[in-house]
Coordinates of N, CA and C in Angstrom, one line a residue:
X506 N -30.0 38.1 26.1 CA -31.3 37.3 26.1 C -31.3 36.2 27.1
X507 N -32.7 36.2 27.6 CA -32.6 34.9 28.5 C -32.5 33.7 28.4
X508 N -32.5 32.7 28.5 CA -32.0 31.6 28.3 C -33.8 30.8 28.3
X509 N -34.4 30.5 27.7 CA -35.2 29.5 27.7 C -35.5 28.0 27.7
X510 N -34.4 27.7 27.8 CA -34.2 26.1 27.6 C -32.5 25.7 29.0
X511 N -32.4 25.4 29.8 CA -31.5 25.1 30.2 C -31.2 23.7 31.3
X512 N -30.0 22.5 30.8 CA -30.2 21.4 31.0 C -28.4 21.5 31.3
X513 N -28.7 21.0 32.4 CA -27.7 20.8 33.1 C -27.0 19.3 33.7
X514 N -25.6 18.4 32.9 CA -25.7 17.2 34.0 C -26.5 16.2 33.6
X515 N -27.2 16.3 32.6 CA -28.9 15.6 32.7 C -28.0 14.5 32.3
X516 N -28.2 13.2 33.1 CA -28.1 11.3 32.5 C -29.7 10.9 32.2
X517 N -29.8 9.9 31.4 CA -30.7 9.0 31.7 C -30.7 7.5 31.1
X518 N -31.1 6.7 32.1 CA -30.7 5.7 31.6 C -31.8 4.4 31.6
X519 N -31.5 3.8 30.6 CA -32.5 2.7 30.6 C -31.9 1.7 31.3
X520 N -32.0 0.7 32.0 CA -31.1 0.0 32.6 C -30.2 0.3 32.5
X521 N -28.8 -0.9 32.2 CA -27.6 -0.7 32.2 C -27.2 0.2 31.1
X522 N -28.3 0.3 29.9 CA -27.6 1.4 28.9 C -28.4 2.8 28.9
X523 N -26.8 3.9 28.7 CA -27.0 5.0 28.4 C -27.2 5.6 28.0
X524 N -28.4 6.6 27.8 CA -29.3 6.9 26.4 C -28.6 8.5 26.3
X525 N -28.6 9.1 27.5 CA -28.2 10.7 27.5 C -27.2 10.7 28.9
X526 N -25.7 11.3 29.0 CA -24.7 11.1 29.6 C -24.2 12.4 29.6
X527 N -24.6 13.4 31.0 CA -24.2 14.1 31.3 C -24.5 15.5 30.7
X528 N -25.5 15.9 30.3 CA -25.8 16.9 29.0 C -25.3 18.2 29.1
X529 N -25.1 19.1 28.8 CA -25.3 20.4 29.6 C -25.4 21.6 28.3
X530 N -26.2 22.4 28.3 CA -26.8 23.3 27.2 C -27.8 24.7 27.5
X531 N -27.4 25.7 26.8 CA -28.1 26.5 27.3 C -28.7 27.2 26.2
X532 N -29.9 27.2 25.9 CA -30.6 27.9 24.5 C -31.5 28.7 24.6
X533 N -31.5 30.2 23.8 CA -32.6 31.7 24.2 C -33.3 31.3 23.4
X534 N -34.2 31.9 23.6 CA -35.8 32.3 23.0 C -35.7 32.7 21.5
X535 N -36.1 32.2 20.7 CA -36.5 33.4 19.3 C -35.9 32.2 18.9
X536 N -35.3 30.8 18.9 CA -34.5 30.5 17.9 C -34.8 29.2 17.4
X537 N -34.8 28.8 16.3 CA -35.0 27.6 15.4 C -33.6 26.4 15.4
X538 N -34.0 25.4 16.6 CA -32.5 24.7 16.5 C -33.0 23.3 16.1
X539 N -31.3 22.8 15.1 CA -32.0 21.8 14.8 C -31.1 20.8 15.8
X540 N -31.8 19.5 16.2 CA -31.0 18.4 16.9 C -30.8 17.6 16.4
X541 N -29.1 17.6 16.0 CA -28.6 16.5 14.7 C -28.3 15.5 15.2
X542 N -28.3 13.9 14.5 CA -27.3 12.6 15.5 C -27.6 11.5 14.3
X543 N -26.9 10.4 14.5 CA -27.3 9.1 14.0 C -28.7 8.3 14.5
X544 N -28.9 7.5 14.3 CA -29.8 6.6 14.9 C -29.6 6.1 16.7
X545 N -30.0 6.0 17.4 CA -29.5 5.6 18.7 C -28.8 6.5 19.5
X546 N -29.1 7.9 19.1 CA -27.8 8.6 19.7 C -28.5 9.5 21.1
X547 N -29.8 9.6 21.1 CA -30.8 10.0 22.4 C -31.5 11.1 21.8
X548 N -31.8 11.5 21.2 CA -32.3 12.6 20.1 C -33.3 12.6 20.8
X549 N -34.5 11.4 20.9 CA -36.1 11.2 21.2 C -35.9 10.9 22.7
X550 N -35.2 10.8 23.3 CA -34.8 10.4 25.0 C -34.8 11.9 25.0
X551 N -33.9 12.7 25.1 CA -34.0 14.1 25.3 C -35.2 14.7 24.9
X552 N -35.6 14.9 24.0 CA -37.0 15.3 23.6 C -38.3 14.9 24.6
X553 N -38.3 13.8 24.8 CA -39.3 13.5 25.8 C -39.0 13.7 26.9
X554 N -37.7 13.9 27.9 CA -37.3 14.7 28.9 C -37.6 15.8 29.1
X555 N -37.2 16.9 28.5 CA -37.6 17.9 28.0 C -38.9 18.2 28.2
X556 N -39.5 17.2 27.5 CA -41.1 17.3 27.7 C -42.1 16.9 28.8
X557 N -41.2 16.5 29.7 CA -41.7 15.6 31.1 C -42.3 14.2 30.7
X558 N -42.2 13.8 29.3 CA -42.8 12.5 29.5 C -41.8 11.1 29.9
X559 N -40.5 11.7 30.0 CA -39.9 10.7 30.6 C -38.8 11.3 32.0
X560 N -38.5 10.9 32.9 CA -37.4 11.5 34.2 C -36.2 10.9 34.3
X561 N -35.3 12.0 34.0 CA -33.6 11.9 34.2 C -33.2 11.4 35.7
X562 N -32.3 10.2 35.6 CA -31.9 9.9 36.8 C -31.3 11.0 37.7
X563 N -30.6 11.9 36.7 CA -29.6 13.0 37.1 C -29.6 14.4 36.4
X564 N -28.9 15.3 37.1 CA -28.9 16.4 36.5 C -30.4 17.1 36.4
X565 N -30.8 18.6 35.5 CA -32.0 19.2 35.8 C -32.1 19.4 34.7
X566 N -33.3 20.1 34.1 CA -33.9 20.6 32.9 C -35.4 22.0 33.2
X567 N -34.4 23.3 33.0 CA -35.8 24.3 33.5 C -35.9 25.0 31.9
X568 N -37.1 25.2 31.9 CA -37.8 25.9 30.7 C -38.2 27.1 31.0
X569 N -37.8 28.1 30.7 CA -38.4 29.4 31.1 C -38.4 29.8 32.9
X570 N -37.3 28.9 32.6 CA -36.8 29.0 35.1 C -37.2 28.2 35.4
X571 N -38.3 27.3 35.2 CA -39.0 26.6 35.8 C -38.9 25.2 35.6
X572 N -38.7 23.8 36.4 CA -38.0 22.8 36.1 C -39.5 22.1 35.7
X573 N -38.7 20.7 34.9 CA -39.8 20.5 34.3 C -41.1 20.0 34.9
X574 N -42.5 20.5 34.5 CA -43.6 19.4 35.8 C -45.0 20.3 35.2
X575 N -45.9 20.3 35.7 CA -47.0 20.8 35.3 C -46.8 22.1 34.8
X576 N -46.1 23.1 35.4 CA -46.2 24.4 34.7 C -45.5 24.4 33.2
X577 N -44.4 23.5 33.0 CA -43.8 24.1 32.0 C -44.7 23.3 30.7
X578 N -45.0 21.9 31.0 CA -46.2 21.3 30.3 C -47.3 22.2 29.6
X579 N -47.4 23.4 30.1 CA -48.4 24.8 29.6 C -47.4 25.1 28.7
X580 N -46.2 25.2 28.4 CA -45.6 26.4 27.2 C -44.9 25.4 26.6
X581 N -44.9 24.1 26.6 CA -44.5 23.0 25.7 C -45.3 22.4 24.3
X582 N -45.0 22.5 23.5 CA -46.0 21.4 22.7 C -44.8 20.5 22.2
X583 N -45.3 19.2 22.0 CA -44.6 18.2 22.0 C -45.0 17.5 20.7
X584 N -44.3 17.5 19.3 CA -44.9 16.6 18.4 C -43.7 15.2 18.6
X585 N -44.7 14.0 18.9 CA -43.7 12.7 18.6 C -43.6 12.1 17.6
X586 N -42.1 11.5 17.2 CA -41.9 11.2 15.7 C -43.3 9.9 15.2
X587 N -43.6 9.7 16.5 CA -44.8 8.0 14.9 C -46.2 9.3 15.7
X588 N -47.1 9.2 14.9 CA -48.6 10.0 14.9 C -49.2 8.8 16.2
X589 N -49.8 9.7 16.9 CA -50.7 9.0 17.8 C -51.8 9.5 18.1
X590 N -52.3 9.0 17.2 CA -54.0 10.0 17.0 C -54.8 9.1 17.0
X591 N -56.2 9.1 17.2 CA -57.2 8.1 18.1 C -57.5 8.0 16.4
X592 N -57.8 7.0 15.7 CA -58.2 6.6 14.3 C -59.4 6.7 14.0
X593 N -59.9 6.8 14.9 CA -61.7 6.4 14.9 C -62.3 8.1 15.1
X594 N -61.3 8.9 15.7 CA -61.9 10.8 15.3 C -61.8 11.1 14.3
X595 N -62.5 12.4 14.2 CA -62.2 12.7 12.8 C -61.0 14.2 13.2
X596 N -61.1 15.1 12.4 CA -59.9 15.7 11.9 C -60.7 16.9 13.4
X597 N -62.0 17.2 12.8 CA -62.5 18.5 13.4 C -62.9 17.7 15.1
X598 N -63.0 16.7 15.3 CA -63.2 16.0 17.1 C -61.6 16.6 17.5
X599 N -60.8 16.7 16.9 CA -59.8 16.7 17.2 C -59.2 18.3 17.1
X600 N -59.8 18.5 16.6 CA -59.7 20.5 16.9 C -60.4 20.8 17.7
X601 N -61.7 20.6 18.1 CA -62.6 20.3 19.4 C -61.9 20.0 20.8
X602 N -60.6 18.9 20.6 CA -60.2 17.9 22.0 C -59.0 18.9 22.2
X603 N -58.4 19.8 21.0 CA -57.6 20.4 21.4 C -57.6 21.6 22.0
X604 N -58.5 22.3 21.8 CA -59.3 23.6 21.9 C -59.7 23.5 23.5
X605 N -60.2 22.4 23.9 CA -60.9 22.2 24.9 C -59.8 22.1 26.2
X606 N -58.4 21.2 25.6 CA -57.5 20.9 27.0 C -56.4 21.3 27.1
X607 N -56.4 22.6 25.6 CA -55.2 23.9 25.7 C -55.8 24.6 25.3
X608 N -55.4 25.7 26.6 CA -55.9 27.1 27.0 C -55.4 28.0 25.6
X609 N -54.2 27.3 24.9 CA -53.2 28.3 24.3 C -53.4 27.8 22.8
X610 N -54.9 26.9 22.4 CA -54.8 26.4 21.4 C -55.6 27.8 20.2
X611 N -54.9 27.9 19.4 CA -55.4 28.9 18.4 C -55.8 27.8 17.2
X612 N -57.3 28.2 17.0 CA -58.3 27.4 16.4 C -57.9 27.9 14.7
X613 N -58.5 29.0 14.7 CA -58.3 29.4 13.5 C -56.8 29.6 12.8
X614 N -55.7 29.2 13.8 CA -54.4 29.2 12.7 C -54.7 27.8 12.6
X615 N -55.0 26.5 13.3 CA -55.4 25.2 12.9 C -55.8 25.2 11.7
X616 N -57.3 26.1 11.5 CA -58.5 25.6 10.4 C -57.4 26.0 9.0
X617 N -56.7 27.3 8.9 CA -56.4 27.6 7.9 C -54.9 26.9 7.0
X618 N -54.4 26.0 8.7 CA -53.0 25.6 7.7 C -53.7 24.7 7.0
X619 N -54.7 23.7 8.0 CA -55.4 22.7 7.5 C -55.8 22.5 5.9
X620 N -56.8 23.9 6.0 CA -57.1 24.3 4.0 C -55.7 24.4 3.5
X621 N -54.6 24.9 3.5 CA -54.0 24.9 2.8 C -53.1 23.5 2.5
X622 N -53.2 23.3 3.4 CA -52.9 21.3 3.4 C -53.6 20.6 2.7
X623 N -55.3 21.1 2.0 CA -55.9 20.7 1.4 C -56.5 19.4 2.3
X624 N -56.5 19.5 3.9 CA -57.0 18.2 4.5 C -58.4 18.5 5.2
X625 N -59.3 17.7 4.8 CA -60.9 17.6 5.3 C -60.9 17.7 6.5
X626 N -61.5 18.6 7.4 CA -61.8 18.3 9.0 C -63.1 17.2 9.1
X627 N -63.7 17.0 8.2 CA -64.6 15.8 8.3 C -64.3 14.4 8.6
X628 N -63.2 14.2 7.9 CA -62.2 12.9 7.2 C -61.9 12.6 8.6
X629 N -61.8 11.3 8.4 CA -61.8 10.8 9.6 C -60.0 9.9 9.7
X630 N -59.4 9.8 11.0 CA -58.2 9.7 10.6 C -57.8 8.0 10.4
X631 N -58.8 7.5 10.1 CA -58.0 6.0 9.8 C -58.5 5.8 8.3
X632 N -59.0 7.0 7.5 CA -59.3 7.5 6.3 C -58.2 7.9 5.4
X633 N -57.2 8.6 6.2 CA -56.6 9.2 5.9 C -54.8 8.3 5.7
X634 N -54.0 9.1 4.7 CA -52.6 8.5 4.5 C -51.6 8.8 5.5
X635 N -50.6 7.9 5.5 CA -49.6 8.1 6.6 C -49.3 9.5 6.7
X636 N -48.8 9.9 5.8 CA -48.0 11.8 5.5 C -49.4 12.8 6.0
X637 N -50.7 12.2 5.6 CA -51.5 13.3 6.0 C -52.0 13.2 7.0
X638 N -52.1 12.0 7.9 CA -51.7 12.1 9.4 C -50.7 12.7 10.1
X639 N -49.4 12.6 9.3 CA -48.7 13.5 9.9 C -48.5 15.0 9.9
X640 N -49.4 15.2 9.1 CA -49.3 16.9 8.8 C -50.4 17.3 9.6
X641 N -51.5 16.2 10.0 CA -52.3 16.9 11.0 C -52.3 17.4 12.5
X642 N -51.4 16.0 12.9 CA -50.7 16.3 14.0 C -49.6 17.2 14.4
X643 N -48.8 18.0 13.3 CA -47.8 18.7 13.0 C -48.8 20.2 13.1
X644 N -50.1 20.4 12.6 CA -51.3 21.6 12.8 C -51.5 21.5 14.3
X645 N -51.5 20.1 15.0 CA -51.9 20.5 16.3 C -51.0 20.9 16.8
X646 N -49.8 20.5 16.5 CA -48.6 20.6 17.9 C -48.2 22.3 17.6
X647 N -48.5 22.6 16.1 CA -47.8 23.6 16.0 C -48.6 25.4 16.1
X648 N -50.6 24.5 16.7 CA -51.1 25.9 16.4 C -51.5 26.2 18.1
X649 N -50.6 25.8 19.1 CA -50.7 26.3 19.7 C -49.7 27.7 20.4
X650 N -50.4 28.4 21.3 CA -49.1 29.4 21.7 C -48.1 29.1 22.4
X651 N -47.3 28.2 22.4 CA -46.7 27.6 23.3 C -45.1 28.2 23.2
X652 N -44.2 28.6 24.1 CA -42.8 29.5 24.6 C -41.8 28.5 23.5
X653 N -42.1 26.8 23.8 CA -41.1 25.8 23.4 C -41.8 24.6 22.7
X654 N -41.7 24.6 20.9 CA -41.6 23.0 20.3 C -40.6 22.3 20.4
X655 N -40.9 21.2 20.6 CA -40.4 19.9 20.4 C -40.8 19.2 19.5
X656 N -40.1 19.8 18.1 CA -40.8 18.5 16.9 C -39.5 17.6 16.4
X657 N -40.2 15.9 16.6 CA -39.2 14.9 16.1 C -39.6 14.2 14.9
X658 N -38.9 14.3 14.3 CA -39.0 14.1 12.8 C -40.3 14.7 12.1
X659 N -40.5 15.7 12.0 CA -42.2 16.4 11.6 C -42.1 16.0 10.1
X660 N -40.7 16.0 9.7 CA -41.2 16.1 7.6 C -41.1 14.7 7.2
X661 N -40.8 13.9 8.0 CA -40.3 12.6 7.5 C -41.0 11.5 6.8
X662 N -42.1 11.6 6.7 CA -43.4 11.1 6.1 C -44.0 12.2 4.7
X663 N -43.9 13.4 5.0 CA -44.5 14.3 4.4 C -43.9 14.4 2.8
X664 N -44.8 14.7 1.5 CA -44.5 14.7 0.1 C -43.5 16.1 0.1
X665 N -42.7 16.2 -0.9 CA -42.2 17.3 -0.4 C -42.2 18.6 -1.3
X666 N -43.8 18.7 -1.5 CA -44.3 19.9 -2.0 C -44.9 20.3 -0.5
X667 N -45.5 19.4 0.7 CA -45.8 19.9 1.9 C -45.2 20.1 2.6
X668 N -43.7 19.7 2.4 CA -42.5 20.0 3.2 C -42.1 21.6 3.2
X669 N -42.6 21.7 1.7 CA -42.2 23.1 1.3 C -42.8 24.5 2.6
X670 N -44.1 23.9 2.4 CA -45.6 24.4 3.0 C -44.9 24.5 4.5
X671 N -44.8 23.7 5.3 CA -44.6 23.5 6.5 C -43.4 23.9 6.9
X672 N -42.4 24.2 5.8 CA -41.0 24.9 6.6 C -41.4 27.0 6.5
X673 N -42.1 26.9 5.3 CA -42.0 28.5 5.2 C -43.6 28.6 6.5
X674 N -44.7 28.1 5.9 CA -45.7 28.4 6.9 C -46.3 28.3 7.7
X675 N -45.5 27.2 8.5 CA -45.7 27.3 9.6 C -44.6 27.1 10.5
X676 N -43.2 26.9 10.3 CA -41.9 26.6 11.3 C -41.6 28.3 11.1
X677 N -41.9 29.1 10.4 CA -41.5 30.8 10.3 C -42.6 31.4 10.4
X678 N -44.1 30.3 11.3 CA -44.7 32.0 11.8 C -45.0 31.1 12.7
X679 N -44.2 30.6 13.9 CA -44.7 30.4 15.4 C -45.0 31.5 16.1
X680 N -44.9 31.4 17.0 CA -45.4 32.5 18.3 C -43.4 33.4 18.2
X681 N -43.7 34.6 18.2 CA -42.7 35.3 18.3 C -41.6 35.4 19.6
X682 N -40.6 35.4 19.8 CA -39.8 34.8 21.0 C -39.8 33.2 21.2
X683 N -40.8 32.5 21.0 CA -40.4 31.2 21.1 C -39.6 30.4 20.4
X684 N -38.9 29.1 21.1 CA -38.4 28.3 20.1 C -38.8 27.3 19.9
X685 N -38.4 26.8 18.5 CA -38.1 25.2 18.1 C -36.9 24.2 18.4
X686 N -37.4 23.4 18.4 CA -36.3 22.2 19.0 C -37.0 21.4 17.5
X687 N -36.3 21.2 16.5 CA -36.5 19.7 15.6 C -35.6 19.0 15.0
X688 N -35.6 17.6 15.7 CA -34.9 16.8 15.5 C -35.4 15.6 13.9
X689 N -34.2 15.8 13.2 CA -34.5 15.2 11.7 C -33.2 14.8 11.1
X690 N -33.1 13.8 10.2 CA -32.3 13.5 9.1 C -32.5 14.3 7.9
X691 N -33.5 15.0 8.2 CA -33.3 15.6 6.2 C -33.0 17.3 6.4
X692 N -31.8 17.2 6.7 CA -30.9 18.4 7.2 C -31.1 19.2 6.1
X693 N -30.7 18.6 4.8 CA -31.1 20.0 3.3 C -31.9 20.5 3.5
X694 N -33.4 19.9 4.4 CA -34.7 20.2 3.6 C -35.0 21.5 4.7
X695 N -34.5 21.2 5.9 CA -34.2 22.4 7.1 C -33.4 23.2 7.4
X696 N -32.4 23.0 6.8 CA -31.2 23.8 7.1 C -31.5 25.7 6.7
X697 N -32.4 25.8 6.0 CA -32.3 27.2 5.5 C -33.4 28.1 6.4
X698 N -34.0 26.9 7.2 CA -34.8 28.0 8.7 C -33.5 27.7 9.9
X699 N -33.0 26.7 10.0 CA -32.3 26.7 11.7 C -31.3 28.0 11.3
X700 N -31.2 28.5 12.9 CA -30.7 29.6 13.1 C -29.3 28.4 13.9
X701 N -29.5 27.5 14.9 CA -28.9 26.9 15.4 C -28.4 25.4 15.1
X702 N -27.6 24.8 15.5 CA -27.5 23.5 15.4 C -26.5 22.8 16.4
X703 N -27.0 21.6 16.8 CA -26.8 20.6 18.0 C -26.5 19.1 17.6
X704 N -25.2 19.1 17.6 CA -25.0 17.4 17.3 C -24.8 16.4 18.4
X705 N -25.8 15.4 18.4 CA -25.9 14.7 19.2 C -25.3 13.7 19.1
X706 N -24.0 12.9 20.0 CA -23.5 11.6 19.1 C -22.8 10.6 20.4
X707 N -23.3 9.2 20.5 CA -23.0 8.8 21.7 C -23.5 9.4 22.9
X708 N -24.4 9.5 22.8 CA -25.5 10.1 23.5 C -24.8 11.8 24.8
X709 N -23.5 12.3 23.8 CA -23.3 13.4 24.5 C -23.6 14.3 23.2
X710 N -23.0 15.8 23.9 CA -23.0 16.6 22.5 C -22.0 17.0 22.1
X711 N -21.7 16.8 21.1 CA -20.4 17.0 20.3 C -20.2 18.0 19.8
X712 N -21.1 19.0 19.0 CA -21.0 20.4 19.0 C -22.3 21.1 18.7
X713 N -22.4 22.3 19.2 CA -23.5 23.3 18.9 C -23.3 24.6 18.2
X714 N -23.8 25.0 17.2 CA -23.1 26.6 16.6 C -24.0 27.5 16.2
X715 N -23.9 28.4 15.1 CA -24.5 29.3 14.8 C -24.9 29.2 13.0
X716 N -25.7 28.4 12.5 CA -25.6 27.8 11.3 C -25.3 29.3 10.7
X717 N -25.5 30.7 10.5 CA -25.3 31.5 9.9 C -23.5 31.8 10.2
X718 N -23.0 31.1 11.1 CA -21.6 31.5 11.3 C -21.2 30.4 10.7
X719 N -21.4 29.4 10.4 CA -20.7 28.5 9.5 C -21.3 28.5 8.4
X720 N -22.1 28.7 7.4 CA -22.5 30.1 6.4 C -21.2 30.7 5.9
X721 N -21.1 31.6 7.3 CA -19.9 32.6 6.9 C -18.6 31.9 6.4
X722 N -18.3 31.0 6.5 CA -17.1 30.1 6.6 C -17.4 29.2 5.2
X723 N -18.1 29.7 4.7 CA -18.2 28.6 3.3 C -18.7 27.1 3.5
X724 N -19.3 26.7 4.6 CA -19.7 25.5 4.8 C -21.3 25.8 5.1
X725 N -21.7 24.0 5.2 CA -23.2 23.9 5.6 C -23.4 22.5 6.7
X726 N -24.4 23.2 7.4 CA -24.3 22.0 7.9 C -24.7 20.6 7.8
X727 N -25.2 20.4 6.8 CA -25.3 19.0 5.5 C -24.1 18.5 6.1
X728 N -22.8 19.6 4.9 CA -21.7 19.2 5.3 C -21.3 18.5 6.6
X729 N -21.4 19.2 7.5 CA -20.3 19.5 8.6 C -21.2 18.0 9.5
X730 N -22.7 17.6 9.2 CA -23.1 16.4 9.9 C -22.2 15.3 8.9
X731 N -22.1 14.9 8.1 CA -21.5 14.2 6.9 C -20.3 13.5 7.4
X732 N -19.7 15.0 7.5 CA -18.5 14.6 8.3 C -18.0 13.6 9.7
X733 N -18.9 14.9 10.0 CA -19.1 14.3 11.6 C -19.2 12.4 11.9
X734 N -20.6 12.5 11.1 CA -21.1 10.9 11.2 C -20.7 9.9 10.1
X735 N -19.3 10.2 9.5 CA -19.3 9.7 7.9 C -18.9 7.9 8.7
X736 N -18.5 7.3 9.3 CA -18.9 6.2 9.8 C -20.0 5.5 10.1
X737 N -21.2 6.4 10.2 CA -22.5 5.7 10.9 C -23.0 5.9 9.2

């Protein structure tokens, strides 16, 4: 399988400190990874790299071959961990704004997670609760056709009858061959969709596996982050 995601070398640095040191990773199509770490560990520096909204001093990052810049911005959706939605739209201006400035935006898988979310397209979003802000923006990032998600902390606000909602229907019917990238602390609540997992710690990577191969081995990766981070 081809490699869809590959980062090589990548630094970045905010001044004198080191957010991401030397990266190097190579991840195919079709797969659900999660990106594990403590607090401070570059989780959201990578993520936004990835996404072109921020530039590595060093090293490269290509998405489907192509390094990152206007084309790959087309097969990216990018959810960021705090909601940044204009307060003053309502639910449906905002299926309108999305529709309008992605080519790859599917309307009608929007409208329908939306009803099942039970959230108004009327309702306006500074009407609306922290969690169900974030479940709206979690509909945009996630109904479009895009090759590569990038979701950082998607459930972390969310009640977790909607958590339920959002891991079976919508993180298990993206676009087929694509993948996810989501980065989260509530590893139980994910662990039973990642196919992969990436621990991020001191801003390198410390290990990546096959969650169904450590499965095999009578462990989880609950566990195996626990471990890892039982200091932090």
């Amino acid at each position: 399988m081809n490699n869809l995601l590959e980062i090589e070398n990548l630094s970045k640095r905010y001044g004198k400190l080191v957010a991401l040191d030397r990266l190097n990773i190579k991840i195919g199509g079709g797969k659900i990874v999660g990106l594990l770490g403590p607090n401070g560990s570059g989780k959201t520096t990578l993520l936004k790299c990835i996404a072109g909204l921020l530039t590595a001093e060093e090293g490269k990052i290509l998405v489907d071959g192509k390094p990152v810049g206007v084309e790959t911005k087309k097969i990216v959706s990018f959810l960021p961990e705090r909601a940044c939605l204009d307060p003053s739209m309502t639910v449906k201006e905002y299926l309108n704004f999305f529709e309008t400035f992605f080519a790859d935006f599917d309307r009608n898988k929007a409208e329908n997670m939306l009803s099942s979310l039970q959230v108004n397209p009327a309702a306006r979003l500074k009407t609306l609760s922290k969690g169900t802000k974030e479940k709206v923006q979690l509909v945009l990032t996630m109904s479009r056709r895009s090759k590569l998600f990038l979701l950082d902390e998607p459930i972390g606000g969310v009640d977790p009858a909607a958590r339920e909602f959002i891991l079976t229907a919508i993180l298990n019917k993206y676009r087929e061959g694509a993948t996810i990238i989501v980065s989260t602390h509530l590893i139980r609540d994910v662990e039973e969709i990642l196919d992969e997992y990436i621990f991020l710690q001191y801003n390198h990577f410390t290990a990546y596996g096959s969650v169904k191969d450590l499965h095999d081995q009578g462990r989880t990766v609950d566990e195996l982050f626990r471990e890892a981070f039982r200091c932090f």
